[in-house]
Coordinates of C-alpha atoms and ligand atoms in Angstrom, one line a residue:
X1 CA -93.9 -87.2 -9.3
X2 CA -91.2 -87.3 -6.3
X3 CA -90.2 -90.4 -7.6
X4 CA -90.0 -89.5 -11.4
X5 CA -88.2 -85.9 -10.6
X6 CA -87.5 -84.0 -7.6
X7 CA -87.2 -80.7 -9.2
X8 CA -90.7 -81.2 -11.2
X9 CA -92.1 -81.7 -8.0
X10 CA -90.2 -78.9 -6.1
X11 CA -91.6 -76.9 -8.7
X12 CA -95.4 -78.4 -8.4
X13 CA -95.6 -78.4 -4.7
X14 CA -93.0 -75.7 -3.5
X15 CA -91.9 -73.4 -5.2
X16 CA -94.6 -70.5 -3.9
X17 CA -94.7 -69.9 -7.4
X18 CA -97.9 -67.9 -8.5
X19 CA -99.2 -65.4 -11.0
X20 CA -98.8 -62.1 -9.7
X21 CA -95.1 -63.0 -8.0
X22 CA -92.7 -60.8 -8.2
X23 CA -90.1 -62.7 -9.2
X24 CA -90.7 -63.3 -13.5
X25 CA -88.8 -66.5 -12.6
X26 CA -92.0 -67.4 -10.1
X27 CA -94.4 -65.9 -12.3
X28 CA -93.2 -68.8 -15.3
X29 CA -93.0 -71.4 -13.1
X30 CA -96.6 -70.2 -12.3
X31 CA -97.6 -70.2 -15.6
X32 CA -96.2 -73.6 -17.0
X33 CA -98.3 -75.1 -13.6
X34 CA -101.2 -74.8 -15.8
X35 CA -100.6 -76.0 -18.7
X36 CA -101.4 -79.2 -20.1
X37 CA -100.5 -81.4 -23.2
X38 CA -103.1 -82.0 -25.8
X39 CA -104.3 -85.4 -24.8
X40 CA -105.0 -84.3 -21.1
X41 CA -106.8 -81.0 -22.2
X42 CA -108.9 -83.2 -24.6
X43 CA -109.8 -85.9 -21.8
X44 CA -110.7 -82.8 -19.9
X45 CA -112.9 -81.4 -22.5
X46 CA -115.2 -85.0 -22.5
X47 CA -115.0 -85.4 -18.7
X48 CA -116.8 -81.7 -18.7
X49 CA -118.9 -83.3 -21.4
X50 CA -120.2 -86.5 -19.4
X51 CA -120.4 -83.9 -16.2
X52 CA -122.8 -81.8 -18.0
X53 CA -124.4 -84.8 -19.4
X54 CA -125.2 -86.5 -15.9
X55 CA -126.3 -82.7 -13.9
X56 CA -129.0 -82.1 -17.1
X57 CA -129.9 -85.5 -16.4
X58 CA -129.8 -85.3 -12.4
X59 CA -132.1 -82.3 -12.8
X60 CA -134.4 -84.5 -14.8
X61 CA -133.9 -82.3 -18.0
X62 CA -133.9 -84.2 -21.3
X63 CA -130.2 -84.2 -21.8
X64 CA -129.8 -84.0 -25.7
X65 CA -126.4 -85.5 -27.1
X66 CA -126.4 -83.6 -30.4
X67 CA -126.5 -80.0 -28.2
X68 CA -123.8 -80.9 -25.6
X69 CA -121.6 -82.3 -28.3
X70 CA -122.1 -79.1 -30.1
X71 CA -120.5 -77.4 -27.1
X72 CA -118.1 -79.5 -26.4
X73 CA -116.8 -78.4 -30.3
X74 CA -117.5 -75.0 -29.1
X75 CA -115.5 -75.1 -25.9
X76 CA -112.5 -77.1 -27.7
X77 CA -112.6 -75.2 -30.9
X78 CA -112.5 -71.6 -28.0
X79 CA -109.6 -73.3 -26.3
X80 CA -107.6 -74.1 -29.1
X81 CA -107.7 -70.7 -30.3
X82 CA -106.7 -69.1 -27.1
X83 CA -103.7 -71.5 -26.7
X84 CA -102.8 -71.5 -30.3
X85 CA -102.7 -67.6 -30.5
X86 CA -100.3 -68.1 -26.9
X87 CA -102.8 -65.7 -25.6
X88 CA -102.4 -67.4 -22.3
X89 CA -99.1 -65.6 -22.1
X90 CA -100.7 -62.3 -22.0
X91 CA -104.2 -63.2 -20.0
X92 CA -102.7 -66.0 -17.7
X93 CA -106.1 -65.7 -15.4
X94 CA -108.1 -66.5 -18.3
X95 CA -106.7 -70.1 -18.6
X96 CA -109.5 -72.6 -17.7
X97 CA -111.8 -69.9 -17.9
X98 CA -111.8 -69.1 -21.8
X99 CA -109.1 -71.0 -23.2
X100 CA -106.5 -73.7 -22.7
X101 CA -102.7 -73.5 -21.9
X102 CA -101.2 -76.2 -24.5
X103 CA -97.9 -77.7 -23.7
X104 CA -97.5 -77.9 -27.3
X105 CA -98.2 -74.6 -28.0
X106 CA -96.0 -73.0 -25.5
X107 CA -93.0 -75.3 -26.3
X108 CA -93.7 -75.2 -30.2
X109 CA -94.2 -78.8 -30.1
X110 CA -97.4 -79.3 -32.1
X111 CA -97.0 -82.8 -34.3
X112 CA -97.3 -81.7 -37.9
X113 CA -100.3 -83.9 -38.9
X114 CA -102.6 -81.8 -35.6
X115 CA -105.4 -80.6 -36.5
X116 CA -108.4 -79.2 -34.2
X117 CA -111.4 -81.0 -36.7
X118 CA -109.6 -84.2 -36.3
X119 CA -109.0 -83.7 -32.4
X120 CA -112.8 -82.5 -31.8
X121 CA -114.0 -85.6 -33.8
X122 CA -112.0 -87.7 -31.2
X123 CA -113.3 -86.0 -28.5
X124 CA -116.9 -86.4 -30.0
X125 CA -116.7 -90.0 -30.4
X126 CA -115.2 -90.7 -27.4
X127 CA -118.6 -88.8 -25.7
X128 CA -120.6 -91.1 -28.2
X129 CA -119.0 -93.9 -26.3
X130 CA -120.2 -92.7 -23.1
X131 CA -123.7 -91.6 -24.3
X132 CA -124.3 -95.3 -25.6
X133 CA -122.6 -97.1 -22.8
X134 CA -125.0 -95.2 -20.2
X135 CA -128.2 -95.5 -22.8
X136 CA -127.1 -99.6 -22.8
X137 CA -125.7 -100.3 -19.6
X138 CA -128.7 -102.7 -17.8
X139 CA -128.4 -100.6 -14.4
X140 CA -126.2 -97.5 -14.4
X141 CA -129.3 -95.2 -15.9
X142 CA -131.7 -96.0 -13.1
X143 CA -129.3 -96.6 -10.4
X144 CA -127.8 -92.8 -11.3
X145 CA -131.7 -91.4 -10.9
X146 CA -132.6 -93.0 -8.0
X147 CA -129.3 -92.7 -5.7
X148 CA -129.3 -91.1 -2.6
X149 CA -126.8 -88.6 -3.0
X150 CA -124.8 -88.2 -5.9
X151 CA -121.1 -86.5 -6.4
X152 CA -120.7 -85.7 -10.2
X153 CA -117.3 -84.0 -10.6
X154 CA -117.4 -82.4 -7.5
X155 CA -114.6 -80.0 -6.7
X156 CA -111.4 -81.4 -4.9
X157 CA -111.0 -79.0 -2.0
X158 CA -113.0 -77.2 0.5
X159 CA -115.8 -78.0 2.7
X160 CA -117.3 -81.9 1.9
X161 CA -114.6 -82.7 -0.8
X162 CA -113.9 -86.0 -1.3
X163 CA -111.2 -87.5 0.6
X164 CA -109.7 -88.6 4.2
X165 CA -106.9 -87.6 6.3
X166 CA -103.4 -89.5 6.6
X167 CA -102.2 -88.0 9.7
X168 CA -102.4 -84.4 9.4
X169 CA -102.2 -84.8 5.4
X170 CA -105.4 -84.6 3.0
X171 CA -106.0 -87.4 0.5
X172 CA -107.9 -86.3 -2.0
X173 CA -109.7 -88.4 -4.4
X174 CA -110.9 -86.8 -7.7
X175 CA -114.0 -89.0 -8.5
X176 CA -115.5 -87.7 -11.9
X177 CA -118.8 -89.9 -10.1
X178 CA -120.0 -91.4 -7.0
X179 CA -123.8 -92.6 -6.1
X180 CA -124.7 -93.7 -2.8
X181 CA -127.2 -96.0 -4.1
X182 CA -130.8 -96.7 -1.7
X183 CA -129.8 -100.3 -0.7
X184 CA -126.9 -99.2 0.6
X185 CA -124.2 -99.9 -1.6
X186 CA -121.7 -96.8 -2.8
X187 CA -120.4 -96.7 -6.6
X188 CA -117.6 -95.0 -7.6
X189 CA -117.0 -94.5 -11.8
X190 CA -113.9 -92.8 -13.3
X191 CA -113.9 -92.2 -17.1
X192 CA -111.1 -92.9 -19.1
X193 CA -110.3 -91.1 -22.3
X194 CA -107.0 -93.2 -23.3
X195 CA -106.9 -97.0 -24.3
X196 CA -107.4 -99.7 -21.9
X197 CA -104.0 -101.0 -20.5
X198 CA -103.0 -104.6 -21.6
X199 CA -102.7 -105.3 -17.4
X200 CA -105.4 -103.9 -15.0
X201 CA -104.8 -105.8 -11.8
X202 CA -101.1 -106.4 -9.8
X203 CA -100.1 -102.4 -9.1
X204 CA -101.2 -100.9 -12.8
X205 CA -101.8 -97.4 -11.8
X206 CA -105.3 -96.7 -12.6
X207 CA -106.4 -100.4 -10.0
X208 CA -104.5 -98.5 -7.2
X209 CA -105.9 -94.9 -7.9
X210 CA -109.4 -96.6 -8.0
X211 CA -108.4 -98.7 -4.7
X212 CA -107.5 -95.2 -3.3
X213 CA -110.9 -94.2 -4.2
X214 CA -113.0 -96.5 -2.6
X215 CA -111.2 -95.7 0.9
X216 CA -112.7 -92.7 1.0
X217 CA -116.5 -93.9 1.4
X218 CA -115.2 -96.6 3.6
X219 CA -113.1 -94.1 6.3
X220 CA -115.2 -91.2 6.3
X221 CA -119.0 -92.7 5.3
X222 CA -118.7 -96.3 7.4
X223 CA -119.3 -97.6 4.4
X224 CA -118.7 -101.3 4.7
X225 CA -115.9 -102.6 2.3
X226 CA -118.2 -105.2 0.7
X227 CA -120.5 -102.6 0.0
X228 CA -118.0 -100.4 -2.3
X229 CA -117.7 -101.0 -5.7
X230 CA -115.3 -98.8 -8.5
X231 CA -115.6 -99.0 -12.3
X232 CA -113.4 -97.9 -14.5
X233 CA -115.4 -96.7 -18.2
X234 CA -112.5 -96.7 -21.1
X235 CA -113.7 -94.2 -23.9
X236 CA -110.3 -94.7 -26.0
X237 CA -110.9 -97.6 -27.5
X238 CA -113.2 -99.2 -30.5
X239 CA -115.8 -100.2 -27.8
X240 CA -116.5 -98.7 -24.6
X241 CA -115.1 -101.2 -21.4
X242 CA -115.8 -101.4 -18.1
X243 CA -113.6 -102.9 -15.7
X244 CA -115.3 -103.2 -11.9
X245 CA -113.3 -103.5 -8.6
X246 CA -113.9 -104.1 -5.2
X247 CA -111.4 -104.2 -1.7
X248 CA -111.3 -106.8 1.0
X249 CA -109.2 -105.7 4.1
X250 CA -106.0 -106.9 3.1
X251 CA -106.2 -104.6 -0.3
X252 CA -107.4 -101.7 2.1
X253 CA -104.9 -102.2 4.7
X254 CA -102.5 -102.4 1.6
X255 CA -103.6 -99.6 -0.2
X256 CA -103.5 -97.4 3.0
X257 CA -99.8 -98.2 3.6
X258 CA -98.7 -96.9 0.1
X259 CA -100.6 -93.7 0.7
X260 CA -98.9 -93.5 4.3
X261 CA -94.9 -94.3 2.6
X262 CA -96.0 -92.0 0.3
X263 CA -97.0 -88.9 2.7
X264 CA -94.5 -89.8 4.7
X265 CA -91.2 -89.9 2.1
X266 CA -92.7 -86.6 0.1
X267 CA -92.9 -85.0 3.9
X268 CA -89.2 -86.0 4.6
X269 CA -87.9 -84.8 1.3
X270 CA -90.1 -81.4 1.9
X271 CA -88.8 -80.8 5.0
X272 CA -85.1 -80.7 3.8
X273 CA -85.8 -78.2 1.2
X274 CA -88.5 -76.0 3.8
X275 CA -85.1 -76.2 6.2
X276 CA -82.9 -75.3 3.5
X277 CA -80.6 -78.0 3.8
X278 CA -81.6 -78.5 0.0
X279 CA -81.5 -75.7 -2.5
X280 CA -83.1 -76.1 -6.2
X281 CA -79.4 -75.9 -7.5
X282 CA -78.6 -79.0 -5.8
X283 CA -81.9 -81.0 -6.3
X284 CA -82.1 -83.9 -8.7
X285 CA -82.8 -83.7 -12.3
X286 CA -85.0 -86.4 -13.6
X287 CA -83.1 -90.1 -14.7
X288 CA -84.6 -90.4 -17.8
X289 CA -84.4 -87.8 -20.6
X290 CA -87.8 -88.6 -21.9
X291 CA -89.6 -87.3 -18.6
X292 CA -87.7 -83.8 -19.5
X293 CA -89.0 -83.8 -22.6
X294 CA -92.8 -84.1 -22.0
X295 CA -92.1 -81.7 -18.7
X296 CA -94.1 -78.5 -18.8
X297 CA -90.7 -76.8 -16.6
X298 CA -88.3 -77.5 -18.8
X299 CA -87.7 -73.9 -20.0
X300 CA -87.2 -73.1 -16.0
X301 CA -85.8 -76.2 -14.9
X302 CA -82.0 -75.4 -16.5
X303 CA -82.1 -71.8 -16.5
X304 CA -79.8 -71.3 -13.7
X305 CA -77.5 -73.7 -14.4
X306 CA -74.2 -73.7 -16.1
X307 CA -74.1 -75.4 -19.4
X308 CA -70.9 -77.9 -17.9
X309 CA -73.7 -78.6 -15.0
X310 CA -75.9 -80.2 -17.1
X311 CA -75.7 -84.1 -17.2
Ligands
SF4_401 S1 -87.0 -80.6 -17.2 FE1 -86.5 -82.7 -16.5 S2 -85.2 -82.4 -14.7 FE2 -86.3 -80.5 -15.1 S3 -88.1 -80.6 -13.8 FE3 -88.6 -81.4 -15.8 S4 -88.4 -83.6 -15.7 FE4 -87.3 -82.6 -14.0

């Protein structure tokens, strides 16, 4: 995000933006923090899907398709309504809660042809996907009942949340699942709700993100490297794929320096604007003009500027 805008990420990261700020300008910026564009709130919607899918199944309930695909069209057909209606405007805390923020919504940006059937029959089929890759898949049904420990979604921060330090910095890695399996070796899955990329290996984002991933077992758990294993589960497209991956040291030791320039240039360029030698008026705008178009601050972004400021 640094990278792509500095502003975006000033007001991500920094801007002690939050709800019940005084400021109105704060309590926007707050606001467009949550919201998200249609094709990330309907990945979101499946990912809570497939969670409630895998606990039902965890708890050795008889996880029916047909009922948790009824509420996942429940839940989108709830959320649409709430964002559609801008209701989040009015009850910000509900967000998450009982509806969605939409990008599109907020900005007026819905493409003509949108309509909630057609996204909640996407949504359906992409569970379908899932439901028949797990049902078909030789190992991942038994292995999934008989690990060790299992994290299904689990939350980000606090107390056991997956992750390791860098310096005094927390890495967090958002596993949608992880089984610690009973001989030993440590699985890590991550569901994807867009098409498969044409490139998967040599720096492709979602290789490094799963690299990043399997760190974590190896740092904090001992596990050894040749004992981790990552899949990647594409939902987006005709078929379901899976695409595995594994580290050796030199892709760990690799991996671990981009994390460490990373911490280490976002803490540099957060220490200029925490000492005020940068002010928001003076930090960058993004390069390209498409990242301000899809940008959920671009209604804050240029409100203090002067219309001769703008590039
Ligand atoms: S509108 Fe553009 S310049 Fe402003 S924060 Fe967003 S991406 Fe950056």
């Amino acid at each position: 995000m640094l990278r792509s805008c500095e502003r975006k990420y000033y007001f991500q990261y920094l801007a002690n933006a939050y709800l019940n700020s005084f400021d109105p300008w704060l309590r926007q910026i707050a606001l467009l923090k949550k919201m998200k564009n249609i094709p990330m709130w309907q990945g979101e919607c499946v990912h809570d899907a497939i969670a409630d899918f895998l606990t039902q199944t965890a708890e050795g309930r008889d996880a029916s398709f047909d009922l948790l695909a009824l509420t996942l069209q429940q839940r989108m057909e709830r959320d649409w309504k709430f964002s559609e209606k801008r209701q989040f405007r009015e009850e910000p805390a509900s967000i998450g809660r009982f509806g969605a923020a939409l990008f599109e919504h907020e900005y007026d940006e819905v493409p003509p042809e949108t309509q909630i059937s057609e996204l909640v029959n996407e949504a359906r089929e992409m569970f379908k996907k899932f439901h028949e890759w797990a049902q078909t898949h030789s190992s991942f049904l038994t292995e999934f009942k008989s690990a060790k420990r299992r994290w299904i979604e689990p939350p980000p921060w606090g107390d056991g949340a997956p992750g390791f330090m860098v310096g005094d910095v927390q890495a967090i890695t958002k596993v949608d699942l992880a089984l610690h399996l009973p001989d030993g070796r440590f699985h890590i899955y991550d569901w994807k709700t867009g098409k498969r990329p044409f490139t998967e290996i040599g720096g492709a984002s979602n290789s490094t993100q799963v690299s990043i991933y399997m760190l974590w077992p190896h740092f904090v758990m001992n596990f050894p490297l040749e004992k981790v294993k990552s899949s990647l589960v594409y939902l987006g497209n005709a078929q379901s794929q899976e695409v595995s991956f594994h580290l050796d040291e030199e892709l760990a030791l690799e991996t671990k320096e981009v994390i460490c320039n990373s911490v280490e240039q976002a803490q540099r360029w957060e220490n200029y604007v925490k000492l005020g030698r940068l002010k928001v008026e003076k930090i960058d705008f993004a390069s390209s003009v498409n990242e301000c178009r899809k940008c959920n601050f671009k209604s804050v972004c240029r409100a203090t500027l002067k219309p001769q400021a703008i590039p």
